[in-house]
Amino acid sequence: MLFGVVTGPSIKIAEEEIFSQLEWIDAVEFRLDLFIDLDLIQLKSLLKKLPIPTLFTLRRKDQGGGFAQPEKTRLLFIKELCQLQPDFFDLEYDISPSFRKKLFLSNPKIRFIASYHNFERFPKLDPVLCSLFTPHAHFYKIAVHCSSSIEALQLLILSKKYTNLITIGLGEKAQFTRLLAPILDMPFSYVALKSQTAPGQLKLKDLQLYRFSTLNSTTAIYALLGDPIDTSLSPLVHNAVFSAQKKNALYCKIPCTKKELTECLNLIQQLPFKGLSITMPLKEKTAAITHCLQTAINTLVIDSKITSFNTDGIGAIQALEKKTTLFKKKIVLFGAGGVAQAIAREAIEKGAFITFINRTREKAIQLAKIYRCRGGGIEFFPLYYDILVNCTPNSDCIQSEWICPNCIAMDTVYQPHWTEFLKKASLKNCKLVFGKELFINQAVQQQRLWGSSLSEIELEQLIAQAISKSII
């Protein structure tokens, strides 16, 4: 059940919000502690008009709410609100046990939620559970701040252990926990109709992107791991492909640092994930963790075990081969990360000659030894080459004087479409390969690895259409 959350400040405004979004929600939560002008007669009248279930919340300030009056006043108001017979009522975990019991027994038609909120930190969960569980509640909710993907995943795994338990990770790093709620059989989810009442709370436009209404306990989960990933278009394109082929799957974003990666992958295997995209700065470490022969990977397939692949190299080569053959071509790869290594591997197999250039000279020399090619710092930048590829996330790191006129210039950065590097290259009459082309090609290969039933041409068209309005 998806609750649309309304905050007032008046019943009239709340009514307008609810009816304007009625088709997208299953029920409505009235955050009455945030209302400024609360008229109970008007509220009662609105309840009669609503065709969907209702939830009342009157939360204290210390639990992240807006009710600042004495507790005695609040409890009297809660009793008065129960007379309006909402379908659900949310009460904090530490409310007076005798008061909770009395409400529970005297209002058999109201289903009560016992909730715990912590907006500041991630607490020890066992003591919270002991305090939360009471026989005088129908549902239980834990909403806590998560400073990492590890804590967010731990919350999701906890929800699997208990019936009628809702777990919500607060904060941007844990926003994905809200998306996965229906997949993990949590009874409730929440969406802001206008004003967010908690960090990371979803908005309706988010739900539409992730096809939230279609998610269920058999939905397969795919995700992007990396840091930062805020501007990634991967959810947009992969969810569009899943929708087109009517695949019961969701693709979301999970912020993950190098330090978190090992534990993150361990926790993910305890949940219904079927595949992952890996982006910077995790590609090399993921290859080591998954014992891959390649030095960097960007794609994982998860079943009984994790299998790793890299589609970056193939995607880049496909884009370059639309401009020229690679046999005996001299290619300069600027950067020494996972993308550069993936391209080098594929290009060498095509018979190209590779030179790694990196601001950290030692890293380029190290890769040159591994791939049996040339490498060095920026002082080693060749005077002549056929192809120059920016393999760093910085689209303005290559100076104009380093760019050979009439060469092929490719950027692996796809946002913005016209990077500073490609602008400089266009002034040198270079043939340009945009990062969008690599992005599309590698995404096509990922979908194939994840079992897409569509052809490569169909996938390419779908992905190109999905991102066409988003690339500037």
PDB file of C-alpha atoms in Angstrom, residues 64-229:
ATOM      1  CA  GLY A  64      11.155  14.114  13.818  1.00  0.00           C
ATOM      2  CA  GLY A  65       7.662  15.574  13.995  1.00  0.00           C
ATOM      3  CA  GLY A  66       6.249  19.028  14.439  1.00  0.00           C
ATOM      4  CA  PHE A  67       4.077  18.735  17.568  1.00  0.00           C
ATOM      5  CA  ALA A  68       5.709  20.887  20.242  1.00  0.00           C
ATOM      6  CA  GLN A  69       3.044  21.041  22.953  1.00  0.00           C
ATOM      7  CA  PRO A  70       3.220  19.008  26.208  1.00  0.00           C
ATOM      8  CA  GLU A  71       2.779  15.240  25.918  1.00  0.00           C
ATOM      9  CA  LYS A  72      -0.393  15.320  28.009  1.00  0.00           C
ATOM     10  CA  THR A  73      -1.957  17.685  25.461  1.00  0.00           C
ATOM     11  CA  ARG A  74      -0.849  15.453  22.588  1.00  0.00           C
ATOM     12  CA  LEU A  75      -2.332  12.299  24.112  1.00  0.00           C
ATOM     13  CA  LEU A  76      -5.679  14.008  24.645  1.00  0.00           C
ATOM     14  CA  PHE A  77      -5.619  15.166  21.008  1.00  0.00           C
ATOM     15  CA  ILE A  78      -4.801  11.644  19.812  1.00  0.00           C
ATOM     16  CA  LYS A  79      -7.862  10.315  21.670  1.00  0.00           C
ATOM     17  CA  GLU A  80      -9.985  12.988  20.007  1.00  0.00           C
ATOM     18  CA  LEU A  81      -8.548  12.142  16.571  1.00  0.00           C
ATOM     19  CA  CYS A  82      -9.333   8.449  17.048  1.00  0.00           C
ATOM     20  CA  GLN A  83     -13.010   9.370  17.280  1.00  0.00           C
ATOM     21  CA  LEU A  84     -12.794  10.255  13.575  1.00  0.00           C
ATOM     22  CA  GLN A  85     -11.975   6.581  12.940  1.00  0.00           C
ATOM     23  CA  PRO A  86      -9.089   6.746  10.472  1.00  0.00           C
ATOM     24  CA  ASP A  87      -8.084   3.391   9.029  1.00  0.00           C
ATOM     25  CA  PHE A  88      -4.579   3.630  10.510  1.00  0.00           C
ATOM     26  CA  PHE A  89      -2.865   5.571  13.302  1.00  0.00           C
ATOM     27  CA  ASP A  90       0.899   5.908  13.764  1.00  0.00           C
ATOM     28  CA  LEU A  91       2.075   6.008  17.392  1.00  0.00           C
ATOM     29  CA  GLU A  92       5.690   6.289  18.559  1.00  0.00           C
ATOM     30  CA  TYR A  93       7.309   3.192  20.038  1.00  0.00           C
ATOM     31  CA  ASP A  94       7.770   4.819  23.467  1.00  0.00           C
ATOM     32  CA  ILE A  95       4.287   6.190  23.970  1.00  0.00           C
ATOM     33  CA  SER A  96       2.745   5.227  27.320  1.00  0.00           C
ATOM     34  CA  PRO A  97       2.060   1.440  27.167  1.00  0.00           C
ATOM     35  CA  SER A  98      -1.180   1.811  29.131  1.00  0.00           C
ATOM     36  CA  PHE A  99      -2.361   4.573  26.788  1.00  0.00           C
ATOM     37  CA  ARG A 100      -1.507   2.478  23.727  1.00  0.00           C
ATOM     38  CA  LYS A 101      -3.345  -0.541  25.137  1.00  0.00           C
ATOM     39  CA  LYS A 102      -6.429   1.497  25.923  1.00  0.00           C
ATOM     40  CA  LEU A 103      -6.526   3.002  22.415  1.00  0.00           C
ATOM     41  CA  PHE A 104      -5.930  -0.388  20.831  1.00  0.00           C
ATOM     42  CA  LEU A 105      -8.770  -2.077  22.724  1.00  0.00           C
ATOM     43  CA  SER A 106     -11.249   0.782  22.425  1.00  0.00           C
ATOM     44  CA  ASN A 107     -10.741   1.294  18.668  1.00  0.00           C
ATOM     45  CA  PRO A 108     -10.918  -2.172  17.085  1.00  0.00           C
ATOM     46  CA  LYS A 109     -11.443  -0.761  13.589  1.00  0.00           C
ATOM     47  CA  ILE A 110      -8.227   1.283  13.640  1.00  0.00           C
ATOM     48  CA  ARG A 111      -4.997  -0.493  12.746  1.00  0.00           C
ATOM     49  CA  PHE A 112      -2.119   0.903  14.754  1.00  0.00           C
ATOM     50  CA  ILE A 113       1.499   1.332  13.708  1.00  0.00           C
ATOM     51  CA  ALA A 114       4.269   1.349  16.314  1.00  0.00           C
ATOM     52  CA  SER A 115       7.115   3.451  14.919  1.00  0.00           C
ATOM     53  CA  TYR A 116      10.704   4.370  15.757  1.00  0.00           C
ATOM     54  CA  HIS A 117      12.469   7.315  14.108  1.00  0.00           C
ATOM     55  CA  ASN A 118      16.070   8.441  14.352  1.00  0.00           C
ATOM     56  CA  PHE A 119      17.069  11.260  11.992  1.00  0.00           C
ATOM     57  CA  GLU A 120      20.589  11.612  13.373  1.00  0.00           C
ATOM     58  CA  ARG A 121      22.244   8.196  13.417  1.00  0.00           C
ATOM     59  CA  PHE A 122      21.929   4.478  12.762  1.00  0.00           C
ATOM     60  CA  PRO A 123      21.192   2.828  16.135  1.00  0.00           C
ATOM     61  CA  LYS A 124      21.814  -0.702  17.333  1.00  0.00           C
ATOM     62  CA  LEU A 125      18.810  -2.486  15.906  1.00  0.00           C
ATOM     63  CA  ASP A 126      18.259  -5.266  18.453  1.00  0.00           C
ATOM     64  CA  PRO A 127      17.383  -2.886  21.339  1.00  0.00           C
ATOM     65  CA  VAL A 128      15.132  -0.927  18.976  1.00  0.00           C
ATOM     66  CA  LEU A 129      13.244  -4.068  18.028  1.00  0.00           C
ATOM     67  CA  CYS A 130      12.803  -5.040  21.675  1.00  0.00           C
ATOM     68  CA  SER A 131      11.285  -1.622  22.414  1.00  0.00           C
ATOM     69  CA  LEU A 132       9.225  -1.550  19.236  1.00  0.00           C
ATOM     70  CA  PHE A 133       7.381  -4.849  19.305  1.00  0.00           C
ATOM     71  CA  THR A 134       4.175  -4.675  21.303  1.00  0.00           C
ATOM     72  CA  PRO A 135       1.016  -6.796  21.195  1.00  0.00           C
ATOM     73  CA  HIS A 136      -0.993  -3.597  20.897  1.00  0.00           C
ATOM     74  CA  ALA A 137      -0.001  -2.726  17.344  1.00  0.00           C
ATOM     75  CA  HIS A 138      -0.724  -4.252  13.943  1.00  0.00           C
ATOM     76  CA  PHE A 139       2.356  -2.969  12.109  1.00  0.00           C
ATOM     77  CA  TYR A 140       5.852  -1.829  13.044  1.00  0.00           C
ATOM     78  CA  LYS A 141       8.097   0.775  11.424  1.00  0.00           C
ATOM     79  CA  ILE A 142      11.781   1.644  11.783  1.00  0.00           C
ATOM     80  CA  ALA A 143      12.972   4.795  10.004  1.00  0.00           C
ATOM     81  CA  VAL A 144      16.601   5.678  10.741  1.00  0.00           C
ATOM     82  CA  HIS A 145      19.413   7.734   9.275  1.00  0.00           C
ATOM     83  CA  CYS A 146      21.836   5.740   7.126  1.00  0.00           C
ATOM     84  CA  SER A 147      25.308   7.116   6.518  1.00  0.00           C
ATOM     85  CA  SER A 148      26.223   4.293   4.110  1.00  0.00           C
ATOM     86  CA  SER A 149      24.817   1.707   1.755  1.00  0.00           C
ATOM     87  CA  ILE A 150      25.857  -0.946   4.284  1.00  0.00           C
ATOM     88  CA  GLU A 151      23.425   0.360   6.893  1.00  0.00           C
ATOM     89  CA  ALA A 152      20.686   0.732   4.275  1.00  0.00           C
ATOM     90  CA  LEU A 153      21.110  -2.873   3.103  1.00  0.00           C
ATOM     91  CA  GLN A 154      21.129  -4.114   6.695  1.00  0.00           C
ATOM     92  CA  LEU A 155      17.732  -2.461   7.170  1.00  0.00           C
ATOM     93  CA  LEU A 156      16.352  -4.237   4.111  1.00  0.00           C
ATOM     94  CA  ILE A 157      17.606  -7.604   5.272  1.00  0.00           C
ATOM     95  CA  LEU A 158      16.034  -6.959   8.695  1.00  0.00           C
ATOM     96  CA  SER A 159      12.637  -6.405   7.068  1.00  0.00           C
ATOM     97  CA  LYS A 160      12.772  -9.917   5.607  1.00  0.00           C
ATOM     98  CA  LYS A 161      12.947 -11.450   9.071  1.00  0.00           C
ATOM     99  CA  TYR A 162       9.714 -10.029  10.494  1.00  0.00           C
ATOM    100  CA  THR A 163       6.161  -9.918   9.205  1.00  0.00           C
ATOM    101  CA  ASN A 164       4.504  -6.495   9.142  1.00  0.00           C
ATOM    102  CA  LEU A 165       7.790  -4.630   9.641  1.00  0.00           C
ATOM    103  CA  ILE A 166       8.524  -1.562   7.511  1.00  0.00           C
ATOM    104  CA  THR A 167      12.150  -0.397   7.413  1.00  0.00           C
ATOM    105  CA  ILE A 168      13.065   2.959   5.881  1.00  0.00           C
ATOM    106  CA  GLY A 169      16.543   4.352   5.399  1.00  0.00           C
ATOM    107  CA  LEU A 170      16.584   8.108   5.875  1.00  0.00           C
ATOM    108  CA  GLY A 171      18.895  10.210   3.718  1.00  0.00           C
ATOM    109  CA  GLU A 172      19.943  10.251   0.083  1.00  0.00           C
ATOM    110  CA  LYS A 173      22.327   7.310   0.476  1.00  0.00           C
ATOM    111  CA  ALA A 174      19.439   5.107   1.542  1.00  0.00           C
ATOM    112  CA  GLN A 175      16.728   6.320  -0.826  1.00  0.00           C
ATOM    113  CA  PHE A 176      16.796   3.008  -2.675  1.00  0.00           C
ATOM    114  CA  THR A 177      15.356   1.288   0.423  1.00  0.00           C
ATOM    115  CA  ARG A 178      12.057   3.038  -0.288  1.00  0.00           C
ATOM    116  CA  LEU A 179      11.987   1.711  -3.841  1.00  0.00           C
ATOM    117  CA  LEU A 180      12.555  -1.874  -2.763  1.00  0.00           C
ATOM    118  CA  ALA A 181       9.802  -1.944  -0.118  1.00  0.00           C
ATOM    119  CA  PRO A 182       7.136  -3.703  -2.262  1.00  0.00           C
ATOM    120  CA  ILE A 183       9.698  -6.201  -3.573  1.00  0.00           C
ATOM    121  CA  LEU A 184      10.516  -7.222   0.003  1.00  0.00           C
ATOM    122  CA  ASP A 185       6.839  -7.542   0.936  1.00  0.00           C
ATOM    123  CA  MET A 186       6.752  -4.542   3.263  1.00  0.00           C
ATOM    124  CA  PRO A 187       3.118  -3.588   3.880  1.00  0.00           C
ATOM    125  CA  PHE A 188       3.544   0.187   3.386  1.00  0.00           C
ATOM    126  CA  SER A 189       5.498   2.718   1.343  1.00  0.00           C
ATOM    127  CA  TYR A 190       5.360   6.503   1.464  1.00  0.00           C
ATOM    128  CA  VAL A 191       5.551   9.226  -1.177  1.00  0.00           C
ATOM    129  CA  ALA A 192       5.519  13.004  -0.803  1.00  0.00           C
ATOM    130  CA  LEU A 193       2.589  14.613  -2.619  1.00  0.00           C
ATOM    131  CA  LYS A 194       4.191  18.038  -2.219  1.00  0.00           C
ATOM    132  CA  SER A 195       6.564  18.619   0.701  1.00  0.00           C
ATOM    133  CA  GLN A 196       9.047  15.959   1.791  1.00  0.00           C
ATOM    134  CA  THR A 197       8.700  15.024   5.466  1.00  0.00           C
ATOM    135  CA  ALA A 198      11.912  12.989   5.674  1.00  0.00           C
ATOM    136  CA  PRO A 199      15.324  13.060   3.950  1.00  0.00           C
ATOM    137  CA  GLY A 200      15.269  10.963   0.789  1.00  0.00           C
ATOM    138  CA  GLN A 201      11.503  10.579   0.700  1.00  0.00           C
ATOM    139  CA  LEU A 202      10.312   9.729  -2.800  1.00  0.00           C
ATOM    140  CA  LYS A 203       8.285  12.041  -5.000  1.00  0.00           C
ATOM    141  CA  LEU A 204       5.682  10.945  -7.526  1.00  0.00           C
ATOM    142  CA  LYS A 205       7.983  11.600 -10.485  1.00  0.00           C
ATOM    143  CA  ASP A 206      10.440   9.112  -8.953  1.00  0.00           C
ATOM    144  CA  LEU A 207       7.757   6.442  -8.756  1.00  0.00           C
ATOM    145  CA  GLN A 208       6.887   6.862 -12.412  1.00  0.00           C
ATOM    146  CA  LEU A 209      10.525   6.487 -13.476  1.00  0.00           C
ATOM    147  CA  TYR A 210      10.884   3.287 -11.474  1.00  0.00           C
ATOM    148  CA  ARG A 211       7.449   1.877 -12.437  1.00  0.00           C
ATOM    149  CA  PHE A 212       6.695   1.579  -8.731  1.00  0.00           C
ATOM    150  CA  SER A 213       3.090   0.413  -9.176  1.00  0.00           C
ATOM    151  CA  THR A 214       4.282  -2.736 -10.976  1.00  0.00           C
ATOM    152  CA  LEU A 215       6.779  -3.857  -8.325  1.00  0.00           C
ATOM    153  CA  ASN A 216       6.016  -7.003  -6.326  1.00  0.00           C
ATOM    154  CA  SER A 217       7.666  -9.876  -4.459  1.00  0.00           C
ATOM    155  CA  THR A 218       8.835 -11.520  -7.706  1.00  0.00           C
ATOM    156  CA  THR A 219      10.509  -8.393  -9.136  1.00  0.00           C
ATOM    157  CA  ALA A 220      14.212  -8.842  -9.917  1.00  0.00           C
ATOM    158  CA  ILE A 221      16.507  -6.062  -8.713  1.00  0.00           C
ATOM    159  CA  TYR A 222      19.356  -4.522 -10.702  1.00  0.00           C
ATOM    160  CA  ALA A 223      21.409  -1.561  -9.548  1.00  0.00           C
ATOM    161  CA  LEU A 224      24.258   0.825 -10.223  1.00  0.00           C
ATOM    162  CA  LEU A 225      27.064   0.895  -7.642  1.00  0.00           C
ATOM    163  CA  GLY A 226      29.526   3.774  -7.509  1.00  0.00           C
ATOM    164  CA  ASP A 227      30.307   7.148  -6.014  1.00  0.00           C
ATOM    165  CA  PRO A 228      29.144   9.672  -7.074  1.00  0.00           C
ATOM    166  CA  ILE A 229      26.173   8.457  -9.114  1.00  0.00           C
TER     167      ILE A 229
END
